[in-house]
Short mmCIF file of C-alpha atoms and ligand atoms in Angstrom, two decimals:
data_model
loop_
_atom_site.label_atom_id
_atom_site.label_comp_id
_atom_site.label_asym_id
_atom_site.label_seq_id
_atom_site.Cartn_x
_atom_site.Cartn_y
_atom_site.Cartn_z
CA UNK A 1 87.88 91.40 225.03
CA UNK A 2 91.49 92.59 224.86
CA UNK A 3 93.51 91.90 227.99
CA UNK A 4 95.41 94.66 229.76
CA UNK A 5 98.45 92.46 229.20
CA UNK A 6 97.34 91.51 225.68
CA UNK A 7 100.33 92.85 223.74
CA UNK A 8 102.41 89.70 224.05
CA UNK A 9 99.57 87.37 223.04
CA UNK A 10 98.24 86.37 219.64
CA UNK A 11 95.63 83.84 220.73
CA UNK A 12 92.75 84.66 223.05
CA UNK A 13 92.45 82.95 226.42
CA UNK A 14 90.94 79.52 226.97
CA UNK A 15 87.76 80.40 228.78
CA UNK A 16 87.91 77.56 231.28
CA UNK A 17 91.50 78.37 232.17
CA UNK A 18 90.60 82.05 232.35
CA UNK A 19 87.95 81.28 234.97
CA UNK A 20 90.36 78.96 236.77
CA UNK A 21 92.97 81.70 237.07
CA UNK A 22 90.64 84.56 237.86
CA UNK A 23 90.45 85.91 241.39
CA UNK A 24 87.82 88.59 240.85
CA UNK A 25 85.03 86.50 242.35
CA UNK A 26 86.69 86.86 245.74
CA UNK A 27 89.30 89.63 245.55
CA UNK A 28 86.51 92.10 244.66
CA UNK A 29 86.44 92.47 248.43
CA UNK A 30 89.72 94.36 248.15
CA UNK A 31 88.19 97.01 245.87
CA UNK A 32 88.13 99.92 248.36
CA UNK A 33 91.72 99.20 249.40
CA UNK A 34 92.87 98.89 245.81
CA UNK A 35 91.40 102.31 245.05
CA UNK A 36 92.87 103.80 248.23
CA UNK A 37 96.35 102.53 247.31
CA UNK A 38 96.01 103.74 243.73
CA UNK A 39 94.99 107.25 244.77
CA UNK A 40 98.13 107.53 246.93
CA UNK A 41 100.28 106.10 244.14
CA UNK A 42 98.83 108.59 241.63
CA UNK A 43 99.45 111.46 244.01
CA UNK A 44 103.08 110.41 244.48
CA UNK A 45 103.54 110.04 240.70
CA UNK A 46 102.35 113.64 240.30
CA UNK A 47 104.42 115.05 243.15
CA UNK A 48 107.62 113.46 241.85
CA UNK A 49 106.93 114.63 238.28
CA UNK A 50 106.81 111.08 236.94
CA UNK A 51 103.47 112.08 235.47
CA UNK A 52 102.21 115.66 235.19
CA UNK A 53 100.29 117.23 238.07
CA UNK A 54 97.20 117.49 235.83
CA UNK A 55 97.36 113.83 234.90
CA UNK A 56 97.75 112.92 238.53
CA UNK A 57 94.69 114.95 239.53
CA UNK A 58 92.68 113.51 236.67
CA UNK A 59 93.56 109.98 237.73
CA UNK A 60 92.78 110.67 241.39
CA UNK A 61 89.43 112.23 240.51
CA UNK A 62 88.66 109.28 238.24
CA UNK A 63 89.49 106.83 241.04
CA UNK A 64 87.17 108.72 243.38
CA UNK A 65 84.40 108.41 240.83
CA UNK A 66 85.05 104.69 240.60
CA UNK A 67 84.90 104.56 244.38
CA UNK A 68 81.55 106.38 244.39
CA UNK A 69 80.23 103.91 241.86
CA UNK A 70 81.54 101.05 243.99
CA UNK A 71 79.76 102.43 247.05
CA UNK A 72 76.54 102.82 245.07
CA UNK A 73 76.82 99.19 243.98
CA UNK A 74 77.17 100.33 240.42
CA UNK A 75 80.26 98.31 239.41
CA UNK A 76 79.99 94.96 237.77
CA UNK A 77 83.24 93.10 237.78
CA UNK A 78 84.18 90.93 234.83
CA UNK A 79 85.82 87.56 234.95
CA UNK A 80 87.67 88.38 231.76
CA UNK A 81 89.44 91.17 233.66
CA UNK A 82 90.85 88.49 235.95
CA UNK A 83 91.34 90.34 239.21
CA UNK A 84 90.33 93.42 241.14
CA UNK A 85 93.33 95.46 239.99
CA UNK A 86 92.53 95.13 236.31
CA UNK A 87 88.80 95.54 236.86
CA UNK A 88 89.36 98.84 238.64
CA UNK A 89 91.77 99.99 235.96
CA UNK A 90 89.19 99.13 233.32
CA UNK A 91 86.59 101.28 235.11
CA UNK A 92 89.09 104.07 235.52
CA UNK A 93 89.68 104.00 231.78
CA UNK A 94 85.93 104.16 231.28
CA UNK A 95 85.86 107.32 233.41
CA UNK A 96 88.91 109.24 232.17
CA UNK A 97 90.11 107.60 228.96
CA UNK A 98 93.65 106.73 228.01
CA UNK A 99 95.37 108.79 230.73
CA UNK A 100 94.22 105.98 233.06
CA UNK A 101 97.03 103.97 231.50
CA UNK A 102 99.57 106.15 233.31
CA UNK A 103 98.45 104.96 236.76
CA UNK A 104 100.37 101.72 236.47
CA UNK A 105 103.69 103.55 235.89
CA UNK A 106 106.38 102.35 238.31
CA UNK A 107 104.04 99.73 239.72
CA UNK A 108 103.27 96.06 239.26
CA UNK A 109 100.27 94.06 240.32
CA UNK A 110 102.69 92.24 242.60
CA UNK A 111 103.42 95.21 244.84
CA UNK A 112 99.86 96.43 244.30
CA UNK A 113 98.19 93.27 245.60
CA UNK A 114 100.59 93.12 248.53
CA UNK A 115 99.64 96.71 249.39
CA UNK A 116 95.93 95.91 249.16
CA UNK A 117 96.42 92.97 251.49
CA UNK A 118 98.30 95.08 254.01
CA UNK A 119 95.54 97.69 253.97
CA UNK A 120 92.92 94.98 254.37
CA UNK A 121 94.69 93.16 257.19
CA UNK A 122 95.38 96.29 259.18
CA UNK A 123 91.70 97.29 258.95
CA UNK A 124 90.71 93.83 260.11
CA UNK A 125 93.15 93.98 263.01
CA UNK A 126 91.36 97.06 264.27
CA UNK A 127 87.97 95.50 263.70
CA UNK A 128 88.75 92.25 265.48
CA UNK A 129 90.44 93.99 268.42
CA UNK A 130 87.23 96.00 268.86
CA UNK A 131 85.12 92.85 268.81
CA UNK A 132 87.38 91.00 271.25
CA UNK A 133 87.19 93.99 273.59
CA UNK A 134 83.38 93.92 273.33
CA UNK A 135 83.36 90.30 274.46
CA UNK A 136 85.77 91.09 277.28
CA UNK A 137 83.56 93.96 278.38
CA UNK A 138 80.52 91.66 278.41
CA UNK A 139 82.42 89.09 280.49
CA UNK A 140 83.54 91.77 282.93
CA UNK A 141 80.01 93.16 283.22
CA UNK A 142 78.63 89.73 284.01
CA UNK A 143 81.53 89.00 286.40
CA UNK A 144 80.66 92.15 288.34
CA UNK A 145 76.99 91.33 288.31
CA UNK A 146 77.48 87.74 289.47
CA UNK A 147 79.95 88.62 292.25
CA UNK A 148 79.74 86.09 295.06
CA UNK A 149 78.21 83.27 293.00
CA UNK A 150 80.01 80.01 293.76
CA UNK A 151 80.25 76.99 291.48
CA UNK A 152 82.53 73.97 291.41
CA UNK A 153 85.82 74.44 289.62
CA UNK A 154 86.82 71.37 287.63
CA UNK A 155 89.91 69.48 286.66
CA UNK A 156 89.46 66.47 284.36
CA UNK A 157 85.83 67.66 284.35
CA UNK A 158 85.59 66.28 287.89
CA UNK A 159 84.62 68.65 290.66
CA UNK A 160 87.84 69.92 292.19
CA UNK A 161 87.57 73.05 294.33
CA UNK A 162 84.86 75.68 294.59
CA UNK A 163 85.45 78.94 292.78
CA UNK A 164 83.66 82.18 292.10
CA UNK A 165 81.77 82.30 288.82
CA UNK A 166 83.34 85.75 288.30
CA UNK A 167 86.75 84.16 288.60
CA UNK A 168 85.84 81.67 285.88
CA UNK A 169 84.56 84.38 283.55
CA UNK A 170 87.65 86.50 284.12
CA UNK A 171 89.87 83.62 283.02
CA UNK A 172 88.36 84.16 279.56
CA UNK A 173 88.86 87.90 279.79
CA UNK A 174 92.58 87.27 280.39
CA UNK A 175 92.86 84.83 277.47
CA UNK A 176 91.20 87.39 275.24
CA UNK A 177 93.66 89.99 276.47
CA UNK A 178 96.48 87.86 275.08
CA UNK A 179 94.58 87.62 271.80
CA UNK A 180 94.41 91.40 271.71
CA UNK A 181 98.12 91.53 272.55
CA UNK A 182 98.93 89.34 269.55
CA UNK A 183 96.85 91.49 267.21
CA UNK A 184 98.34 94.71 268.55
CA UNK A 185 101.85 93.33 268.13
CA UNK A 186 101.13 92.15 264.61
CA UNK A 187 100.11 95.68 263.64
CA UNK A 188 103.82 96.62 263.59
CA UNK A 189 104.53 94.10 260.84
CA UNK A 190 101.27 94.55 258.96
CA UNK A 191 101.54 98.31 258.77
CA UNK A 192 104.55 98.37 256.44
CA UNK A 193 104.32 99.43 252.79
CA UNK A 194 105.39 97.08 249.98
CA UNK A 195 104.43 99.45 247.15
CA UNK A 196 107.40 100.64 245.11
CA UNK A 197 108.91 97.17 244.96
CA UNK A 198 107.65 96.91 241.38
CA UNK A 199 107.37 93.41 240.02
CA UNK A 200 110.28 92.31 242.21
CA UNK A 201 113.40 94.38 241.66
CA UNK A 202 112.37 97.97 242.24
CA UNK A 203 111.85 100.52 239.50
CA UNK A 204 113.81 102.85 237.23
CA UNK A 205 111.41 105.72 237.99
CA UNK A 206 112.35 108.25 240.69
CA UNK A 207 109.51 107.22 243.02
CA UNK A 208 109.10 108.33 246.62
CA UNK A 209 108.03 105.33 248.65
CA UNK A 210 108.15 107.16 251.95
CA UNK A 211 105.63 109.65 250.63
CA UNK A 212 103.18 106.88 249.74
CA UNK A 213 103.71 105.36 253.17
CA UNK A 214 102.93 108.74 254.70
CA UNK A 215 99.79 109.19 252.57
CA UNK A 216 98.54 105.73 253.48
CA UNK A 217 99.69 106.08 257.08
CA UNK A 218 102.05 103.15 257.02
CA UNK A 219 104.74 103.18 259.70
CA UNK A 220 107.51 102.29 257.27
CA UNK A 221 108.41 100.64 253.97
CA UNK A 222 109.81 97.21 253.15
CA UNK A 223 113.56 97.55 252.75
CA UNK A 224 113.94 94.70 250.25
CA UNK A 225 111.81 94.67 247.13
CA UNK A 226 111.90 90.88 246.76
CA UNK A 227 110.74 90.47 250.34
CA UNK A 228 108.07 93.15 249.85
CA UNK A 229 106.26 91.27 247.07
CA UNK A 230 106.75 87.75 248.38
CA UNK A 231 105.93 88.26 252.05
CA UNK A 232 102.66 86.96 253.42
CA UNK A 233 103.90 86.60 256.99
CA UNK A 234 101.48 89.27 258.12
CA UNK A 235 98.56 87.30 256.69
CA UNK A 236 99.82 84.16 258.39
CA UNK A 237 100.28 85.98 261.67
CA UNK A 238 96.78 87.35 261.44
CA UNK A 239 95.45 83.86 260.72
CA UNK A 240 97.40 82.35 263.56
CA UNK A 241 96.20 85.02 265.98
CA UNK A 242 92.65 84.34 264.80
CA UNK A 243 93.20 80.59 265.19
CA UNK A 244 94.32 81.08 268.79
CA UNK A 245 91.39 83.36 269.55
CA UNK A 246 88.96 80.89 267.95
CA UNK A 247 90.42 78.16 270.14
CA UNK A 248 89.54 80.30 273.17
CA UNK A 249 86.05 80.99 271.85
CA UNK A 250 85.61 77.31 271.15
CA UNK A 251 86.46 76.45 274.75
CA UNK A 252 83.95 79.02 275.95
CA UNK A 253 81.45 77.55 273.48
CA UNK A 254 82.04 74.11 274.91
CA UNK A 255 81.45 75.39 278.44
CA UNK A 256 78.22 77.02 277.34
CA UNK A 257 77.09 73.73 275.81
CA UNK A 258 77.87 71.96 279.10
CA UNK A 259 76.43 74.63 281.35
CA UNK A 260 73.16 74.83 279.44
CA UNK A 261 72.64 71.06 279.53
CA UNK A 262 69.99 69.70 281.88
CA UNK A 263 72.73 67.85 283.77
CA UNK A 264 74.52 71.08 284.70
CA UNK A 265 71.72 73.65 284.42
CA UNK A 266 74.07 76.49 285.42
CA UNK A 267 73.18 78.80 282.57
CA UNK A 268 70.17 79.45 280.39
CA UNK A 269 70.68 81.24 277.09
CA UNK A 270 68.24 83.91 276.03
CA UNK A 271 65.63 82.73 273.53
CA UNK A 272 67.18 84.98 270.92
CA UNK A 273 70.54 83.26 271.29
CA UNK A 274 69.36 79.67 271.15
CA UNK A 275 67.37 77.46 268.83
CA UNK A 276 64.65 74.82 269.01
CA UNK A 277 64.22 71.44 267.45
CA UNK A 278 61.97 70.66 264.49
CA UNK A 279 60.78 67.48 266.15
CA UNK A 280 61.35 67.70 269.91
CA UNK A 281 59.19 70.49 271.31
CA UNK A 282 61.06 70.68 274.62
CA UNK A 283 64.46 71.47 273.12
CA UNK A 284 66.44 74.64 273.58
CA UNK A 285 69.81 74.14 271.98
CA UNK A 286 73.02 76.13 272.27
CA UNK A 287 73.52 75.97 268.50
CA UNK A 288 75.58 79.12 268.30
CA UNK A 289 78.01 77.92 270.94
CA UNK A 290 78.36 74.66 269.03
CA UNK A 291 78.87 76.51 265.77
CA UNK A 292 81.68 78.57 267.24
CA UNK A 293 83.29 75.32 268.31
CA UNK A 294 82.70 73.86 264.86
CA UNK A 295 83.85 76.87 262.86
CA UNK A 296 87.16 76.98 264.70
CA UNK A 297 88.31 74.23 262.35
CA UNK A 298 87.86 76.44 259.29
CA UNK A 299 90.21 79.06 260.69
CA UNK A 300 92.84 76.43 261.54
CA UNK A 301 92.33 75.16 257.99
CA UNK A 302 93.00 78.58 256.47
CA UNK A 303 96.17 78.91 258.53
CA UNK A 304 97.44 75.46 257.57
CA UNK A 305 96.40 76.02 253.97
CA UNK A 306 98.40 79.20 253.56
CA UNK A 307 101.41 77.88 255.48
CA UNK A 308 101.43 74.98 253.06
CA UNK A 309 100.96 77.22 250.03
CA UNK A 310 103.92 79.37 251.03
CA UNK A 311 106.40 76.73 252.05
CA UNK A 312 107.74 75.75 248.64
CA UNK A 313 107.69 79.09 246.87
CA UNK A 314 110.87 80.46 245.38
CA UNK A 315 111.27 84.23 245.47
CA UNK A 316 109.58 86.41 244.52
CA UNK A 317 105.86 86.57 243.55
CA UNK A 318 104.18 83.35 242.45
CA UNK A 319 100.57 82.97 241.44
CA UNK A 320 100.13 80.44 244.26
CA UNK A 321 99.96 83.46 246.53
CA UNK A 322 96.58 84.38 245.11
CA UNK A 323 95.38 81.51 247.31
CA UNK A 324 95.90 83.66 250.42
CA UNK A 325 92.66 85.52 249.87
CA UNK A 326 89.78 83.13 250.32
CA UNK A 327 91.36 81.81 253.50
CA UNK A 328 91.80 85.18 255.09
CA UNK A 329 88.38 86.43 254.02
CA UNK A 330 86.79 83.33 255.46
CA UNK A 331 88.78 83.66 258.67
CA UNK A 332 87.74 87.29 259.04
CA UNK A 333 84.07 86.43 258.56
CA UNK A 334 84.29 83.45 260.88
CA UNK A 335 85.98 85.22 263.77
CA UNK A 336 83.77 88.29 263.35
CA UNK A 337 80.60 86.21 263.52
CA UNK A 338 81.90 84.08 266.36
CA UNK A 339 82.89 87.05 268.49
CA UNK A 340 79.53 88.71 267.92
CA UNK A 341 77.43 85.73 268.89
CA UNK A 342 79.69 84.91 271.85
CA UNK A 343 79.24 88.47 273.12
CA UNK A 344 75.47 88.32 272.73
CA UNK A 345 75.24 84.95 274.44
CA UNK A 346 77.26 86.15 277.43
CA UNK A 347 75.45 89.49 277.60
CA UNK A 348 71.98 87.96 277.66
CA UNK A 349 72.29 84.64 279.45
CA UNK A 350 70.53 83.99 282.73
CA UNK A 351 72.46 82.10 285.35
CA UNK A 352 71.18 79.76 288.05
CA UNK A 353 73.34 80.46 291.13
CA UNK A 354 71.39 77.94 293.22
CA UNK A 355 72.22 75.13 290.77
CA UNK A 356 75.87 76.14 290.79
CA UNK A 357 75.95 76.24 294.56
CA UNK A 358 74.16 72.91 294.88
CA UNK A 359 76.74 71.34 292.58
CA UNK A 360 79.52 72.83 294.70
CA UNK A 361 78.01 71.43 297.89
CA UNK A 362 78.41 67.92 296.55
CA UNK A 363 81.50 66.13 295.36
CA UNK A 364 83.93 66.88 298.22
CA UNK A 365 85.24 70.12 296.75
CA UNK A 366 86.30 71.05 300.31
CA UNK A 367 88.53 67.98 300.75
CA UNK A 368 91.72 69.94 300.00
CA UNK A 369 90.77 72.38 302.72
CA UNK A 370 90.18 69.59 305.26
CA UNK A 371 93.70 68.35 304.47
CA UNK A 372 95.09 71.90 304.67
CA UNK A 373 93.40 72.20 308.09
CA UNK A 374 95.34 69.20 309.39
CA UNK A 375 98.55 70.35 307.74
CA UNK A 376 98.25 73.71 309.44
CA UNK A 377 98.00 71.85 312.75
CA UNK A 378 101.35 70.24 312.05
CA UNK A 379 100.46 66.99 310.33
CA UNK A 380 102.68 66.51 307.23
CA UNK A 381 100.52 67.26 304.18
CA UNK A 382 101.00 63.76 302.75
CA UNK A 383 99.54 62.23 305.94
CA UNK A 384 96.75 64.78 306.01
CA UNK A 385 95.95 63.87 302.42
CA UNK A 386 95.74 60.19 303.42
CA UNK A 387 93.44 60.89 306.39
CA UNK A 388 91.04 62.99 304.35
CA UNK A 389 91.15 60.45 301.54
CA UNK A 390 89.88 57.82 303.99
CA UNK A 391 87.18 60.19 305.22
CA UNK A 392 86.04 60.81 301.64
CA UNK A 393 86.00 57.08 300.92
CA UNK A 394 83.86 56.47 304.00
CA UNK A 395 81.46 59.29 303.18
CA UNK A 396 81.23 58.27 299.56
CA UNK A 397 79.99 54.77 300.35
CA UNK A 398 77.42 56.22 302.77
CA UNK A 399 76.45 58.97 300.29
CA UNK A 400 77.35 61.70 302.75
CA UNK A 401 79.38 64.89 302.48
CA UNK A 402 82.25 65.89 304.80
CA UNK A 403 80.15 68.61 306.38
CA UNK A 404 77.56 66.06 307.55
CA UNK A 405 80.08 64.33 309.85
CA UNK A 406 79.78 65.00 313.58
CA UNK A 407 82.78 66.30 315.52
CA UNK A 408 83.20 62.85 317.05
CA UNK A 409 83.26 61.29 313.61
CA UNK A 410 85.91 63.81 312.55
CA UNK A 411 87.94 63.04 315.64
CA UNK A 412 87.76 59.34 314.89
CA UNK A 413 89.85 60.08 311.79
CA UNK A 414 92.23 62.47 313.54
CA UNK A 415 92.37 63.92 317.06
CA UNK A 416 93.58 67.18 315.51
CA UNK A 417 90.06 68.00 314.34
CA UNK A 418 88.25 70.51 316.52
CA UNK A 419 84.93 72.31 316.29
CA UNK A 420 86.35 75.01 313.99
CA UNK A 421 86.60 72.37 311.20
CA UNK A 422 82.98 73.06 310.19
CA UNK A 423 83.70 76.70 309.52
CA UNK A 424 87.04 75.87 307.89
CA UNK A 425 85.49 73.67 305.21
CA UNK A 426 82.30 75.61 304.58
CA UNK A 427 81.88 76.67 300.98
CA UNK A 428 82.28 80.39 301.54
CA UNK A 429 85.37 79.95 303.69
CA UNK A 430 86.94 77.61 301.19
CA UNK A 431 86.50 80.19 298.45
CA UNK A 432 87.38 83.27 300.41
CA UNK A 433 90.54 81.92 302.02
CA UNK A 434 92.13 81.61 298.58
CA UNK A 435 93.42 85.13 298.71
CA UNK A 436 96.70 84.42 296.90
CA UNK A 437 97.32 86.64 293.90
CA UNK A 438 95.15 85.42 291.02
CA UNK A 439 93.16 83.21 293.42
CA UNK A 440 89.42 82.80 293.72
CA UNK A 441 88.69 84.74 296.95
CA UNK A 442 86.46 87.77 296.46
CA UNK A 443 89.27 90.16 297.33
CA UNK A 444 91.60 88.55 294.79
CA UNK A 445 88.90 88.53 292.11
CA UNK A 446 88.20 92.21 292.80
CA UNK A 447 91.89 92.90 292.11
CA UNK A 448 91.63 91.04 288.81
CA UNK A 449 88.54 92.98 287.87
CA UNK A 450 90.48 96.20 288.37
CA UNK A 451 93.33 94.93 286.21
CA UNK A 452 91.02 93.91 283.38
CA UNK A 453 89.29 97.29 283.56
CA UNK A 454 92.68 98.96 283.13
CA UNK A 455 93.44 96.74 280.12
CA UNK A 456 90.05 97.55 278.61
CA UNK A 457 90.72 101.26 278.90
CA UNK A 458 94.13 100.77 277.29
CA UNK A 459 92.54 98.86 274.41
CA UNK A 460 89.99 101.65 273.95
CA UNK A 461 92.81 104.17 273.58
CA UNK A 462 94.63 101.91 271.10
CA UNK A 463 91.43 101.50 269.13
CA UNK A 464 90.80 105.24 268.94
CA UNK A 465 94.29 105.87 267.58
CA UNK A 466 94.33 102.98 265.12
CA UNK A 467 90.77 103.36 263.84
CA UNK A 468 91.78 106.89 262.90
CA UNK A 469 94.75 105.50 260.94
CA UNK A 470 92.57 103.04 259.09
CA UNK A 471 89.80 105.57 258.38
CA UNK A 472 91.94 108.58 257.50
CA UNK A 473 93.13 107.46 254.10
N1 LIG B 1 95.36 88.33 241.51
C1 LIG B 1 96.73 88.32 241.86
C2 LIG B 1 96.88 87.85 243.30
O1 LIG B 1 95.93 87.87 243.99
C3 LIG B 1 97.32 89.67 241.73
C4 LIG B 1 98.78 89.69 241.42
C5 LIG B 1 98.99 89.14 240.07
N2 LIG B 1 100.33 89.29 239.63
C6 LIG B 1 100.77 88.62 238.56
N3 LIG B 1 101.98 88.84 238.23
N4 LIG B 1 99.98 87.81 237.93
O2 LIG B 1 97.91 87.44 243.74
#
């Protein structure tokens, strides 16, 4: 089969090397974006008179036919056509004959593939922001539902101070808000048009790059043609934002694994969101939470892989850059799947408030408050800390909790203790006195809930606007 670039070559390709160099097995995923970019390019070529208006319309109509065939599943891509760009051009030629050859005027595959990648990444930004917001919404719904449920908060995975379960869930909602922030910020750099850079140096044809940007709803054009074809920063930024988000999901996954263990027993996943064992009939495993944790590594790998690919490349395009695709496709699939299962797990889990509370009643999570009590009565905090430390040591050896001490026993440690100590270190008081901004008291958590609701509404508005951008072209 003659290559689209066959003119320069006398010998036909080595078939093993041809397969080694081909990207069609994975970049076929860019097909709709490749067609979208080509339609805009053809329209601009017609409007500027670089090709005739009739030719332009013919090419655009042909591309639409190719798109229809693509949507019907009626295209079979060929390895011998190397990549998606040449496969589409081959089908266009099949549809409209030799005029198809005019589409590539004033264009190179280098600015073409960069354009496809920008269109792909911006669509995936919108998609992932939507999925992150879904998870946030599920967390907020559960936080509202579980208002008032107390569990131990941990540091070093040792019980530290009691907190509201809602407070804990909202911590994830805030992390995810930063993930959304990174994606939203990246949009500015992803939504810039490289097309018109040509192979690297621009073109001798009187093209109108701004017009293509307008047709494809890009916010601007690259100002340097070398930069336009050699930049993959936006892919790296997307990968790094995904990596950060996966790290958050992985931490949530780890908590789900802990919480669903018999030792904790705080949470039970729905049957649909857990799995059994082929040998142990009693098992109900949090496989999906573990898989999120496990798959996080792949996304880090894609980020490190592409950073490494890019670091030694001289300007401008180099074939190494073809290696960006499998990594980003894999990252997109991984984060999409992880966000979906995380959302379903959170939305359908059952919690055991009594187990959480029981865990919070043990382990001296009110010790800080006993020390605060003494400090508020004038004892320097360091001394108060020492006194309560001795109380805890005494209780620990007798397997008792602070609240089981009698007033006389309290007084034996410090005369400052009075009968209001029991109220002061009760679980509900300990939680609800932490009214500082961002703290765990109900009133403070209610404030946070309001803030996250505002952010969710803002994200919804952003999504409406940007989904329209992605869909319109
Ligand atoms: N398949 C190539 C890629 O993904 C397209 C660009 C090829 N350009 C070239 N000059 N060979 O990067």
